[in-house]
Coordinates of C-alpha atoms in Angstrom, one line a residue:
M1 CA 0.0 0.0 0.0
Q2 CA 2.9 2.4 0.8
Q3 CA 4.4 1.7 -2.6
L4 CA 1.0 2.3 -4.3
S5 CA 0.6 5.5 -2.4
F6 CA 4.1 6.7 -3.3
T7 CA 3.5 6.0 -7.0
F8 CA 0.1 7.8 -6.9
A9 CA 1.8 10.8 -5.2
R10 CA 4.5 10.9 -7.9
R11 CA 1.9 10.8 -10.7
L12 CA -0.1 13.5 -9.0
L13 CA 2.9 15.8 -8.7
L14 CA 3.8 15.1 -12.3
S15 CA 0.3 15.9 -13.5
R16 CA 0.3 19.2 -11.5
K17 CA 3.7 20.1 -12.9
L18 CA 2.5 19.4 -16.5
A19 CA -0.6 21.5 -15.9
F20 CA 1.6 24.4 -14.6
L21 CA 3.9 24.1 -17.6
R22 CA 1.0 24.2 -20.0
S23 CA -0.4 27.3 -18.4
R24 CA 3.0 29.1 -18.5
H25 CA 4.7 27.6 -21.5
P26 CA 2.3 25.8 -23.8
A27 CA 4.6 26.2 -26.9
A28 CA 7.4 24.4 -25.1
L29 CA 5.4 21.3 -24.8
M30 CA 4.0 21.5 -28.3
S31 CA 7.6 21.6 -29.7
T32 CA 8.0 18.0 -28.7
L33 CA 5.7 17.1 -31.7
L34 CA 7.6 15.8 -34.7
I35 CA 5.8 18.3 -36.9
N36 CA 7.7 21.1 -35.2
K37 CA 11.1 19.6 -35.9
P38 CA 12.9 21.0 -38.9
Q39 CA 13.3 17.6 -40.6
Y40 CA 9.5 17.1 -40.6
S41 CA 8.6 20.6 -41.8
W42 CA 7.3 18.9 -45.1
L43 CA 4.2 17.8 -43.1
K44 CA 3.0 21.4 -43.3
E45 CA 3.1 21.2 -47.1
L46 CA 0.2 18.7 -46.7
G47 CA -1.8 21.4 -44.8
L48 CA -1.1 19.8 -41.4
A49 CA -0.6 21.7 -38.2
E50 CA 0.2 20.9 -34.5
E51 CA -3.6 20.3 -34.0
N52 CA -5.8 19.5 -36.9
H53 CA -9.6 19.4 -37.4
G54 CA -10.8 15.9 -38.0
V55 CA -14.2 16.8 -39.5
Y56 CA -14.8 18.1 -43.0
N57 CA -18.2 18.6 -44.6
G58 CA -17.5 21.7 -46.7
A59 CA -15.9 23.3 -43.7
W60 CA -13.3 22.0 -41.2
G61 CA -14.2 21.5 -37.6
G62 CA -14.6 18.9 -34.9
R63 CA -15.8 19.0 -31.3
G64 CA -14.7 15.6 -30.1
E65 CA -11.6 14.6 -28.1
V66 CA -8.1 15.4 -29.3
L67 CA -6.0 12.4 -30.2
T68 CA -2.2 12.4 -30.7
S69 CA -0.9 10.4 -33.6
Y70 CA 2.4 8.5 -32.9
C71 CA 5.2 7.3 -35.1
P72 CA 5.5 3.5 -34.8
A73 CA 9.2 3.6 -35.6
N74 CA 10.1 5.5 -32.4
N75 CA 6.7 6.0 -30.6
E76 CA 7.2 9.8 -30.7
P77 CA 4.1 12.1 -31.2
I78 CA 3.7 13.5 -34.7
A79 CA 0.7 15.9 -34.4
K80 CA -2.8 16.0 -33.0
V81 CA -6.3 15.6 -34.5
R82 CA -9.6 16.7 -33.0
Q83 CA -12.0 13.9 -33.6
A84 CA -15.7 14.1 -34.5
S85 CA -18.4 14.2 -31.9
L86 CA -21.8 12.6 -32.5
A87 CA -23.2 16.0 -33.1
D88 CA -20.5 16.6 -35.8
Y89 CA -21.5 13.3 -37.4
E90 CA -25.1 14.3 -37.5
E91 CA -24.4 17.6 -39.0
T92 CA -22.1 16.0 -41.6
V93 CA -24.6 13.4 -42.7
K94 CA -27.2 16.1 -43.3
K95 CA -24.8 18.1 -45.4
A96 CA -23.7 15.0 -47.4
K97 CA -27.3 14.2 -48.2
E98 CA -27.9 17.7 -49.4
A99 CA -24.7 17.6 -51.5
W100 CA -25.9 14.3 -53.1
K101 CA -28.8 16.2 -54.7
I102 CA -26.3 18.2 -56.7
W103 CA -23.8 15.5 -57.4
A104 CA -26.4 13.0 -58.6
D105 CA -27.6 15.4 -61.3
I106 CA -24.2 15.7 -62.8
P107 CA -23.7 13.3 -65.8
A108 CA -21.4 10.4 -65.1
P109 CA -18.7 11.4 -67.6
K110 CA -18.5 14.8 -65.9
R111 CA -18.3 13.2 -62.5
G112 CA -15.4 11.2 -64.0
E113 CA -13.7 14.5 -64.9
I114 CA -13.8 15.5 -61.2
V115 CA -12.3 12.1 -60.3
R116 CA -9.6 12.6 -62.9
Q117 CA -8.7 15.9 -61.3
I118 CA -8.5 14.2 -57.9
G119 CA -6.1 11.7 -59.3
D120 CA -3.9 14.4 -60.7
A121 CA -3.9 16.3 -57.4
L122 CA -2.8 13.2 -55.6
R123 CA 0.0 12.7 -58.2
K124 CA 1.4 16.1 -57.3
K125 CA 1.6 15.2 -53.6
I126 CA 2.4 11.4 -54.0
K127 CA 5.8 11.5 -52.3
L128 CA 4.6 13.7 -49.5
L129 CA 1.6 11.5 -48.8
G130 CA 3.7 8.4 -49.1
S131 CA 6.1 9.8 -46.6
L132 CA 3.3 10.7 -44.2
E133 CA 1.9 7.2 -44.4
S134 CA 5.3 5.8 -43.8
L135 CA 5.7 8.0 -40.8
E136 CA 2.3 7.5 -39.3
M137 CA 1.4 3.9 -40.2
G138 CA 5.0 2.4 -40.2
K139 CA 5.2 0.8 -43.7
I140 CA 8.4 1.4 -45.6
L141 CA 8.5 4.5 -47.8
V142 CA 8.3 2.7 -51.2
E143 CA 5.1 0.9 -50.0
G144 CA 3.7 4.2 -48.7
V145 CA 4.2 5.9 -52.1
G146 CA 3.0 2.8 -53.9
E147 CA -0.2 2.8 -51.9
V148 CA -1.0 6.4 -52.9
Q149 CA -0.3 5.3 -56.5
E150 CA -3.1 2.8 -56.1
Y151 CA -5.5 5.7 -55.3
V152 CA -4.2 7.4 -58.4
D153 CA -4.6 4.3 -60.5
I154 CA -8.2 3.6 -59.4
C155 CA -9.0 7.2 -60.3
D156 CA -7.7 6.6 -63.8
Y157 CA -9.8 3.4 -63.9
A158 CA -12.9 5.1 -62.7
V159 CA -12.6 7.9 -65.3
G160 CA -12.9 5.3 -68.1
L161 CA -15.7 3.5 -66.2
S162 CA -17.7 6.7 -66.0
R163 CA -18.4 6.4 -69.7
M164 CA -19.2 2.7 -69.6
I165 CA -21.4 1.9 -66.6
G166 CA -24.9 0.8 -67.5
G167 CA -27.2 -2.1 -68.0
P168 CA -28.3 -4.2 -71.0
V169 CA -31.3 -3.8 -73.3
L170 CA -33.0 -7.2 -73.1
P171 CA -35.4 -8.8 -75.6
S172 CA -39.0 -8.6 -74.4
E173 CA -41.4 -11.4 -75.0
R174 CA -44.2 -8.9 -75.6
P175 CA -44.5 -7.0 -78.8
G176 CA -44.2 -3.2 -78.6
H177 CA -42.3 -3.5 -75.3
A178 CA -38.7 -2.7 -74.3
L179 CA -36.9 -4.4 -71.4
I180 CA -33.9 -2.6 -69.9
E181 CA -31.7 -2.5 -66.8
Q182 CA -31.3 0.9 -65.2
W183 CA -28.5 1.6 -62.7
N184 CA -28.7 4.4 -60.3
P185 CA -26.5 5.6 -57.3
V186 CA -27.4 4.3 -53.9
G187 CA -26.9 7.8 -52.4
L188 CA -24.5 8.1 -49.4
V189 CA -21.6 5.6 -49.0
G190 CA -20.1 5.3 -45.6
I191 CA -16.4 4.2 -45.8
I192 CA -14.7 2.8 -42.7
T193 CA -11.0 2.0 -43.4
A194 CA -8.3 0.2 -41.4
F195 CA -4.9 1.5 -40.3
N196 CA -2.8 -0.8 -42.6
F197 CA -4.0 0.7 -45.9
P198 CA -5.2 4.2 -44.9
V199 CA -5.1 5.7 -48.4
A200 CA -5.7 2.9 -51.0
V201 CA -8.8 1.4 -49.5
Y202 CA -10.5 4.7 -49.2
G203 CA -9.5 5.4 -52.8
W204 CA -10.9 2.1 -54.1
N205 CA -14.2 3.0 -52.6
N206 CA -14.2 6.7 -53.2
A207 CA -13.3 6.8 -56.9
L208 CA -15.9 4.2 -57.8
A209 CA -18.6 5.6 -55.5
L210 CA -18.2 9.1 -57.0
I211 CA -18.4 8.1 -60.7
C212 CA -21.5 6.1 -59.8
G213 CA -23.2 9.2 -58.5
N214 CA -22.8 8.7 -54.8
V215 CA -21.4 11.0 -52.1
C216 CA -18.9 9.6 -49.5
L217 CA -18.5 9.9 -45.7
W218 CA -15.1 8.6 -44.5
K219 CA -14.1 7.3 -41.1
G220 CA -10.5 6.3 -41.2
A221 CA -8.6 4.4 -38.4
P222 CA -8.0 6.7 -35.4
T223 CA -4.3 5.9 -35.4
T224 CA -3.9 7.2 -38.9
S225 CA -6.1 10.3 -38.6
L226 CA -3.3 12.6 -40.0
T227 CA -3.3 10.6 -43.2
S228 CA -7.2 10.9 -43.4
V229 CA -7.0 14.7 -42.9
A230 CA -4.2 15.1 -45.5
V231 CA -6.0 13.1 -48.2
T232 CA -9.3 14.9 -47.6
K233 CA -7.6 18.3 -47.9
I234 CA -6.4 17.3 -51.4
V235 CA -9.8 16.0 -52.4
A236 CA -11.6 19.0 -50.9
Q237 CA -9.5 21.4 -52.9
V238 CA -10.5 19.8 -56.1
L239 CA -14.2 20.0 -55.2
E240 CA -13.9 23.6 -54.1
D241 CA -12.0 24.6 -57.3
N242 CA -15.0 23.2 -59.3
N243 CA -17.6 25.0 -57.2
L244 CA -18.9 21.8 -55.8
P245 CA -20.1 21.1 -52.2
G246 CA -17.2 19.8 -50.1
A247 CA -19.6 17.5 -48.4
I248 CA -19.5 15.3 -51.5
C249 CA -16.4 13.8 -49.9
S250 CA -16.9 14.2 -46.1
L251 CA -14.7 13.2 -43.3
T252 CA -15.5 12.3 -39.6
C253 CA -12.4 11.1 -37.8
G254 CA -13.4 9.1 -34.8
G255 CA -13.6 5.8 -32.9
A256 CA -16.2 3.1 -32.4
D257 CA -19.0 5.6 -31.6
I258 CA -18.8 7.1 -35.1
G259 CA -18.5 3.7 -36.7
K260 CA -21.5 2.4 -34.8
A261 CA -23.5 5.5 -35.8
M262 CA -22.8 4.9 -39.4
A263 CA -23.7 1.2 -39.2
K264 CA -27.1 2.0 -37.6
D265 CA -27.9 5.1 -39.7
E266 CA -30.6 4.4 -42.3
R267 CA -29.5 7.5 -44.1
V268 CA -26.2 5.8 -44.9
D269 CA -27.2 3.7 -48.0
L270 CA -24.1 1.6 -48.2
V271 CA -21.5 0.8 -45.4
S272 CA -18.1 -0.3 -46.7
F273 CA -16.1 -1.7 -43.8
T274 CA -12.5 -2.8 -43.9
G275 CA -11.0 -4.3 -40.7
S276 CA -11.0 -7.3 -38.5
T277 CA -13.6 -10.1 -38.8
Q278 CA -14.6 -9.6 -35.2
V279 CA -15.5 -5.9 -35.7
G280 CA -16.9 -6.6 -39.2
K281 CA -19.4 -9.1 -37.7
Q282 CA -20.7 -6.4 -35.4
V283 CA -21.0 -3.9 -38.2
A284 CA -22.7 -6.5 -40.4
L285 CA -25.3 -7.2 -37.7
L286 CA -26.1 -3.5 -37.2
V287 CA -26.5 -2.9 -40.9
Q288 CA -28.6 -6.0 -41.4
E289 CA -30.9 -5.0 -38.6
R290 CA -32.0 -2.1 -40.7
F291 CA -31.9 -4.1 -44.0
G292 CA -29.1 -1.9 -45.1
R293 CA -26.5 -2.6 -47.8
K294 CA -22.9 -3.5 -46.7
L295 CA -19.6 -4.3 -48.3
L296 CA -17.2 -6.2 -46.0
E297 CA -13.4 -6.6 -46.5
L298 CA -12.3 -8.6 -43.4
G299 CA -9.5 -11.0 -42.3
G300 CA -7.5 -13.4 -44.3
N301 CA -5.5 -16.5 -43.2
N302 CA -3.8 -16.9 -46.5
A303 CA -1.8 -19.9 -47.7
I304 CA 0.9 -20.6 -50.3
I305 CA 1.2 -24.2 -51.5
V306 CA 4.5 -25.4 -53.1
F307 CA 4.6 -28.7 -54.9
D308 CA 7.8 -30.5 -55.6
D309 CA 7.6 -29.8 -59.4
A310 CA 7.5 -26.0 -58.8
D311 CA 10.1 -23.6 -60.2
L312 CA 11.9 -23.2 -56.8
S313 CA 13.7 -20.0 -57.9
L314 CA 10.3 -18.3 -57.7
V315 CA 9.3 -19.6 -54.3
T316 CA 11.7 -17.9 -51.9
P317 CA 11.3 -14.3 -53.1
S318 CA 7.5 -14.8 -53.4
V319 CA 7.1 -16.2 -49.9
L320 CA 9.4 -13.5 -48.5
F321 CA 7.4 -10.7 -50.1
A322 CA 4.0 -12.2 -49.0
A323 CA 5.0 -13.1 -45.5
V324 CA 7.3 -10.2 -44.5
G325 CA 5.9 -7.3 -46.6
T326 CA 4.4 -4.5 -44.6
A327 CA 5.7 -6.4 -41.5
G328 CA 2.9 -9.0 -41.9
Q329 CA 0.2 -6.4 -41.7
R330 CA -1.6 -6.9 -45.0
C331 CA -4.9 -8.7 -45.2
T332 CA -3.3 -10.7 -48.0
T333 CA -0.2 -11.6 -46.0
A334 CA 0.9 -15.3 -46.3
R335 CA 0.5 -16.8 -42.9
R336 CA 0.5 -20.5 -43.8
L337 CA 3.1 -22.1 -46.1
F338 CA 2.4 -25.7 -47.2
L339 CA 5.5 -27.4 -48.6
H340 CA 5.6 -30.8 -50.2
E341 CA 7.6 -33.2 -48.0
N342 CA 10.2 -33.7 -50.7
I343 CA 11.2 -30.0 -50.7
H344 CA 10.3 -29.0 -47.2
D345 CA 13.8 -28.9 -45.6
E346 CA 15.4 -27.2 -48.6
I347 CA 12.8 -24.4 -48.8
V348 CA 12.9 -23.8 -45.0
G349 CA 16.7 -23.5 -45.1
K350 CA 16.5 -21.0 -48.0
L351 CA 13.9 -19.0 -46.3
A352 CA 15.8 -18.7 -43.0
K353 CA 18.8 -17.4 -45.0
A354 CA 16.6 -14.9 -46.8
Y355 CA 14.9 -13.7 -43.6
A356 CA 18.4 -13.1 -42.1
Q357 CA 19.1 -10.7 -45.0
V358 CA 16.0 -8.5 -44.6
R359 CA 17.0 -5.0 -43.8
I360 CA 15.2 -3.8 -40.7
G361 CA 15.1 -0.1 -40.0
D362 CA 13.5 3.3 -40.2
P363 CA 10.6 3.0 -42.7
W364 CA 11.4 6.3 -44.4
D365 CA 15.0 5.1 -45.1
P366 CA 15.0 4.0 -48.8
N367 CA 17.3 1.0 -48.0
T368 CA 14.8 -0.4 -45.4
L369 CA 12.7 -3.4 -46.5
Y370 CA 10.9 -4.1 -43.2
G371 CA 9.6 -1.5 -40.7
P372 CA 7.8 -1.6 -37.3
L373 CA 4.4 -3.0 -36.3
H374 CA 1.8 -0.3 -36.0
T375 CA 1.3 -0.2 -32.3
K376 CA 2.7 -1.6 -29.0
H377 CA -0.4 -3.8 -28.7
A378 CA 0.5 -5.4 -32.0
V379 CA 3.9 -6.3 -30.5
E380 CA 2.1 -8.0 -27.6
M381 CA -0.1 -10.0 -30.0
F382 CA 3.0 -11.1 -31.8
L383 CA 4.7 -12.3 -28.7
G384 CA 1.6 -14.1 -27.5
A385 CA 1.2 -15.9 -30.9
V386 CA 4.8 -17.0 -30.8
E387 CA 4.4 -18.4 -27.3
H388 CA 1.2 -20.2 -28.3
A389 CA 2.9 -21.7 -31.3
K390 CA 5.7 -23.1 -29.0
Q391 CA 3.1 -24.5 -26.5
E392 CA 1.4 -26.3 -29.4
G393 CA 4.6 -28.0 -30.5
G394 CA 6.0 -25.5 -33.0
T395 CA 9.7 -24.8 -33.4
V396 CA 10.9 -21.3 -34.1
V397 CA 13.5 -21.6 -36.8
Y398 CA 13.9 -17.9 -37.3
G399 CA 12.9 -14.8 -35.4
G400 CA 10.3 -14.8 -32.6
K401 CA 11.7 -11.9 -30.6
V402 CA 11.3 -8.2 -30.2
V403 CA 14.1 -6.2 -31.8
D404 CA 16.2 -4.1 -29.3
R405 CA 15.6 -0.6 -30.7
P406 CA 13.1 2.2 -30.2
G407 CA 9.7 1.6 -31.8
N408 CA 7.5 -1.4 -32.3
Y409 CA 10.0 -3.7 -34.1
V410 CA 9.8 -7.5 -34.0
E411 CA 11.7 -10.1 -35.9
P412 CA 10.1 -11.7 -38.9
T413 CA 9.4 -15.2 -37.8
I414 CA 9.2 -18.8 -39.2
V415 CA 7.6 -21.6 -37.2
T416 CA 7.8 -25.3 -38.3
G417 CA 6.4 -28.5 -36.8
L418 CA 2.8 -27.6 -36.2
A419 CA -0.2 -29.5 -37.4
H420 CA -2.3 -28.0 -40.2
D421 CA -5.2 -27.7 -37.8
S422 CA -3.4 -26.3 -34.8
P423 CA -5.5 -23.6 -33.1
I424 CA -2.7 -21.0 -33.6
V425 CA -2.4 -21.9 -37.3
H426 CA -6.1 -21.2 -37.7
T427 CA -5.8 -17.9 -35.9
E428 CA -5.0 -14.8 -38.0
T429 CA -2.4 -12.8 -36.1
F430 CA -1.7 -9.5 -37.8
A431 CA 2.0 -9.9 -37.5
P432 CA 4.9 -11.4 -39.5
I433 CA 4.6 -15.0 -38.4
L434 CA 4.8 -17.8 -41.0
Y435 CA 3.7 -21.3 -40.1
V436 CA 5.4 -23.9 -42.4
I437 CA 3.6 -27.3 -42.7
K438 CA 4.5 -30.4 -44.7
F439 CA 2.0 -32.1 -47.0
K440 CA 2.0 -35.3 -49.1
S441 CA -0.9 -35.1 -51.6
E442 CA -2.8 -32.5 -53.7
E443 CA -6.1 -33.6 -52.3
E444 CA -5.1 -33.1 -48.6
V445 CA -3.4 -29.8 -49.1
Y446 CA -6.3 -28.2 -51.0
A447 CA -8.5 -29.3 -48.1
W448 CA -6.1 -27.7 -45.6
N449 CA -6.1 -24.5 -47.6
N450 CA -9.9 -24.3 -47.3
E451 CA -10.4 -25.5 -43.7
V452 CA -9.8 -22.0 -42.2
K453 CA -12.8 -19.7 -41.7
Q454 CA -11.4 -16.9 -43.8
G455 CA -11.3 -17.1 -47.6
L456 CA -9.3 -14.1 -49.0
S457 CA -6.1 -15.0 -50.9
S458 CA -4.3 -18.2 -51.9
S459 CA -1.6 -19.4 -54.2
I460 CA 0.1 -22.5 -55.5
F461 CA 3.4 -23.0 -57.2
T462 CA 3.5 -25.9 -59.7
K463 CA 4.1 -26.6 -63.4
D464 CA 1.3 -29.2 -63.7
L465 CA -1.5 -27.8 -65.9
G466 CA -4.0 -30.3 -64.6
R467 CA -3.2 -29.4 -61.0
I468 CA -3.5 -25.7 -61.8
F469 CA -7.0 -26.0 -63.3
R470 CA -8.2 -28.2 -60.4
W471 CA -6.9 -25.4 -58.1
L472 CA -9.0 -22.9 -60.0
G473 CA -12.0 -25.2 -60.2
P474 CA -14.9 -26.0 -57.9
K475 CA -12.9 -28.4 -55.7
G476 CA -9.9 -26.1 -55.6
S477 CA -9.3 -22.9 -53.5
D478 CA -12.4 -21.4 -52.0
C479 CA -10.9 -17.9 -51.8
G480 CA -11.8 -14.7 -53.6
I481 CA -8.2 -14.5 -54.9
V482 CA -6.7 -17.6 -56.4
N483 CA -3.2 -17.3 -57.7
V484 CA -0.7 -19.6 -59.6
N485 CA 3.1 -19.1 -59.4
I486 CA 2.8 -15.7 -57.7
P487 CA 2.4 -14.8 -54.0
T488 CA -0.8 -14.0 -52.1
S489 CA -0.1 -10.3 -52.0
G490 CA -0.1 -7.8 -54.9
A491 CA -3.6 -7.6 -56.3
E492 CA -4.2 -5.4 -59.3
I493 CA -6.9 -2.8 -59.5
G494 CA -8.3 -4.2 -62.7
G495 CA -9.7 -7.3 -60.8
A496 CA -12.3 -7.3 -58.1
F497 CA -10.6 -7.5 -54.7
G498 CA -12.3 -9.4 -51.8
G499 CA -12.9 -12.8 -50.3
E500 CA -15.4 -15.4 -49.1
K501 CA -16.6 -16.9 -45.8
H502 CA -15.4 -14.8 -42.8
T503 CA -13.6 -12.4 -45.1
G504 CA -17.1 -11.0 -45.7
G505 CA -17.9 -11.6 -49.4
G506 CA -17.4 -8.0 -50.5
R507 CA -15.6 -6.9 -53.7
E508 CA -13.8 -3.6 -54.3
S509 CA -11.7 -2.1 -57.1
G510 CA -12.0 -3.5 -60.6
S511 CA -14.2 -5.8 -62.7
D512 CA -17.9 -5.3 -61.8
A513 CA -17.2 -4.1 -58.2
W514 CA -18.9 -0.8 -59.2
K515 CA -22.3 -2.6 -59.0
H516 CA -22.0 -2.6 -55.1
Y517 CA -22.3 1.2 -55.3
M518 CA -25.5 1.3 -57.4
R519 CA -29.0 0.0 -57.3
R520 CA -30.5 -2.0 -60.2
S521 CA -33.9 -1.5 -61.6
T522 CA -35.5 -3.8 -64.3
C523 CA -37.6 -1.5 -66.4
T524 CA -40.3 -2.5 -68.9
I525 CA -41.6 0.2 -71.3
N526 CA -44.8 -0.3 -73.3
Y527 CA -44.6 1.9 -76.4
S528 CA -47.5 0.1 -78.2
N529 CA -51.2 0.7 -78.1
D530 CA -52.0 -2.7 -76.7
L531 CA -51.6 -4.2 -73.3
P532 CA -50.4 -7.8 -73.6
L533 CA -50.0 -9.1 -70.1
A534 CA -47.4 -11.5 -68.9
Q535 CA -48.1 -15.3 -69.0
G536 CA -50.8 -14.6 -71.5
I537 CA -53.4 -13.6 -68.9
K538 CA -56.4 -11.7 -70.2
F539 CA -58.7 -9.6 -68.1
Q540 CA -62.1 -9.0 -69.8

């Protein structure tokens, strides 16, 4: 009790001292933020300040709590963002719905022109935005810039799509009748994104939603609020330059209260949620209660399968990229590696040597290949998963420990010796842990790929054409992404992105993913003077 009292007393004295300093020298405390250090002055080129408004609906504001954003590479504070209150959310939804009345009347090709300008504006700031994402999220600089490029690319894709969306003219069985499909915007699209892709996932949704005639309300992850603010400032400037309501692309930074409000709000016509399966299930239930429309991009427990006839020169770099890229914090990260028993030991040895050569360091250093985990909590989850793997009979052949340096760094890790159905193998840990498992036959390993609850990405390495087409067929992979001789990561925007089962079933980006953002009407037009009824029914 004496120790507790002493600790409490010290904390009380410290808090009083901080309060005194704030009252006398507030600027001295603010100078500890990275944004105030000369080497980070470029943050202000993105319109960021010491404290930033986290609400945009044509005007910037925010009446919620102030959160500090931290750099995962050293856990130093970058800058602050004032989050949205529920009152801010309510005001923003109303303004977004009013903005939709204007936006929906603009022809789709002209909406595409606005999206083209958004893409061009992002191009001009691509290195700055990529650097911010590297600083705030923790991914290496080349990945940060590459992610902004994905937003640019989907804008280009959407511009072309804005002149192509539409339904077919179908043959009617009745003379003097036309049968067509009409596609219209759903209205307001609520976009909830995760920390690991704080730019691209918003872009995938935003560009397509806009050309379809929708307005957007974005809630990014609280830990990447600065990125959300910086992106919105760029988009808002394009809207303002075109004399359009800023509320077309609104922002409400916030936590679970804002996300829950969006899920329950009948005025939000589509909720697009990217995040964990656990939270996604809660969102889905809330949206379903009001018979709302949802698009879910949730977890993935992705596998790479390597047969003994594979081109082994492709395997090591592919597995390395898929398992270690973004420090294992991609939804498409390879978490399970199934190796045919004839090549198991050889590949494990090569992987261990490759892992040892991964350059770990500051994410904004161009020579770094592997940065920190996003938060301290992620480090705890990593350590817990490694311990569980050991308890279940696994052997750590590489990594497994925290790196002794500032920030949230852990070693990329390889674990062998576990059964395919071990509880930890079936658990998606958002960290760079790869479970390597031997297999004997095609039939068993295809079943093992499919036995997990998630169904996002999957890949095999083989030269056998029959095996490839069985993999792609009804008894092959049950995932939304099914690859051959390439890793599980690296989806292109031209294809629809998403997965099955507990991954949520949603599709974003290319192909016909645009249909999620529109409602379909089957329309019959009678241009004759007769009234032939369906099924030949006659009313006298």
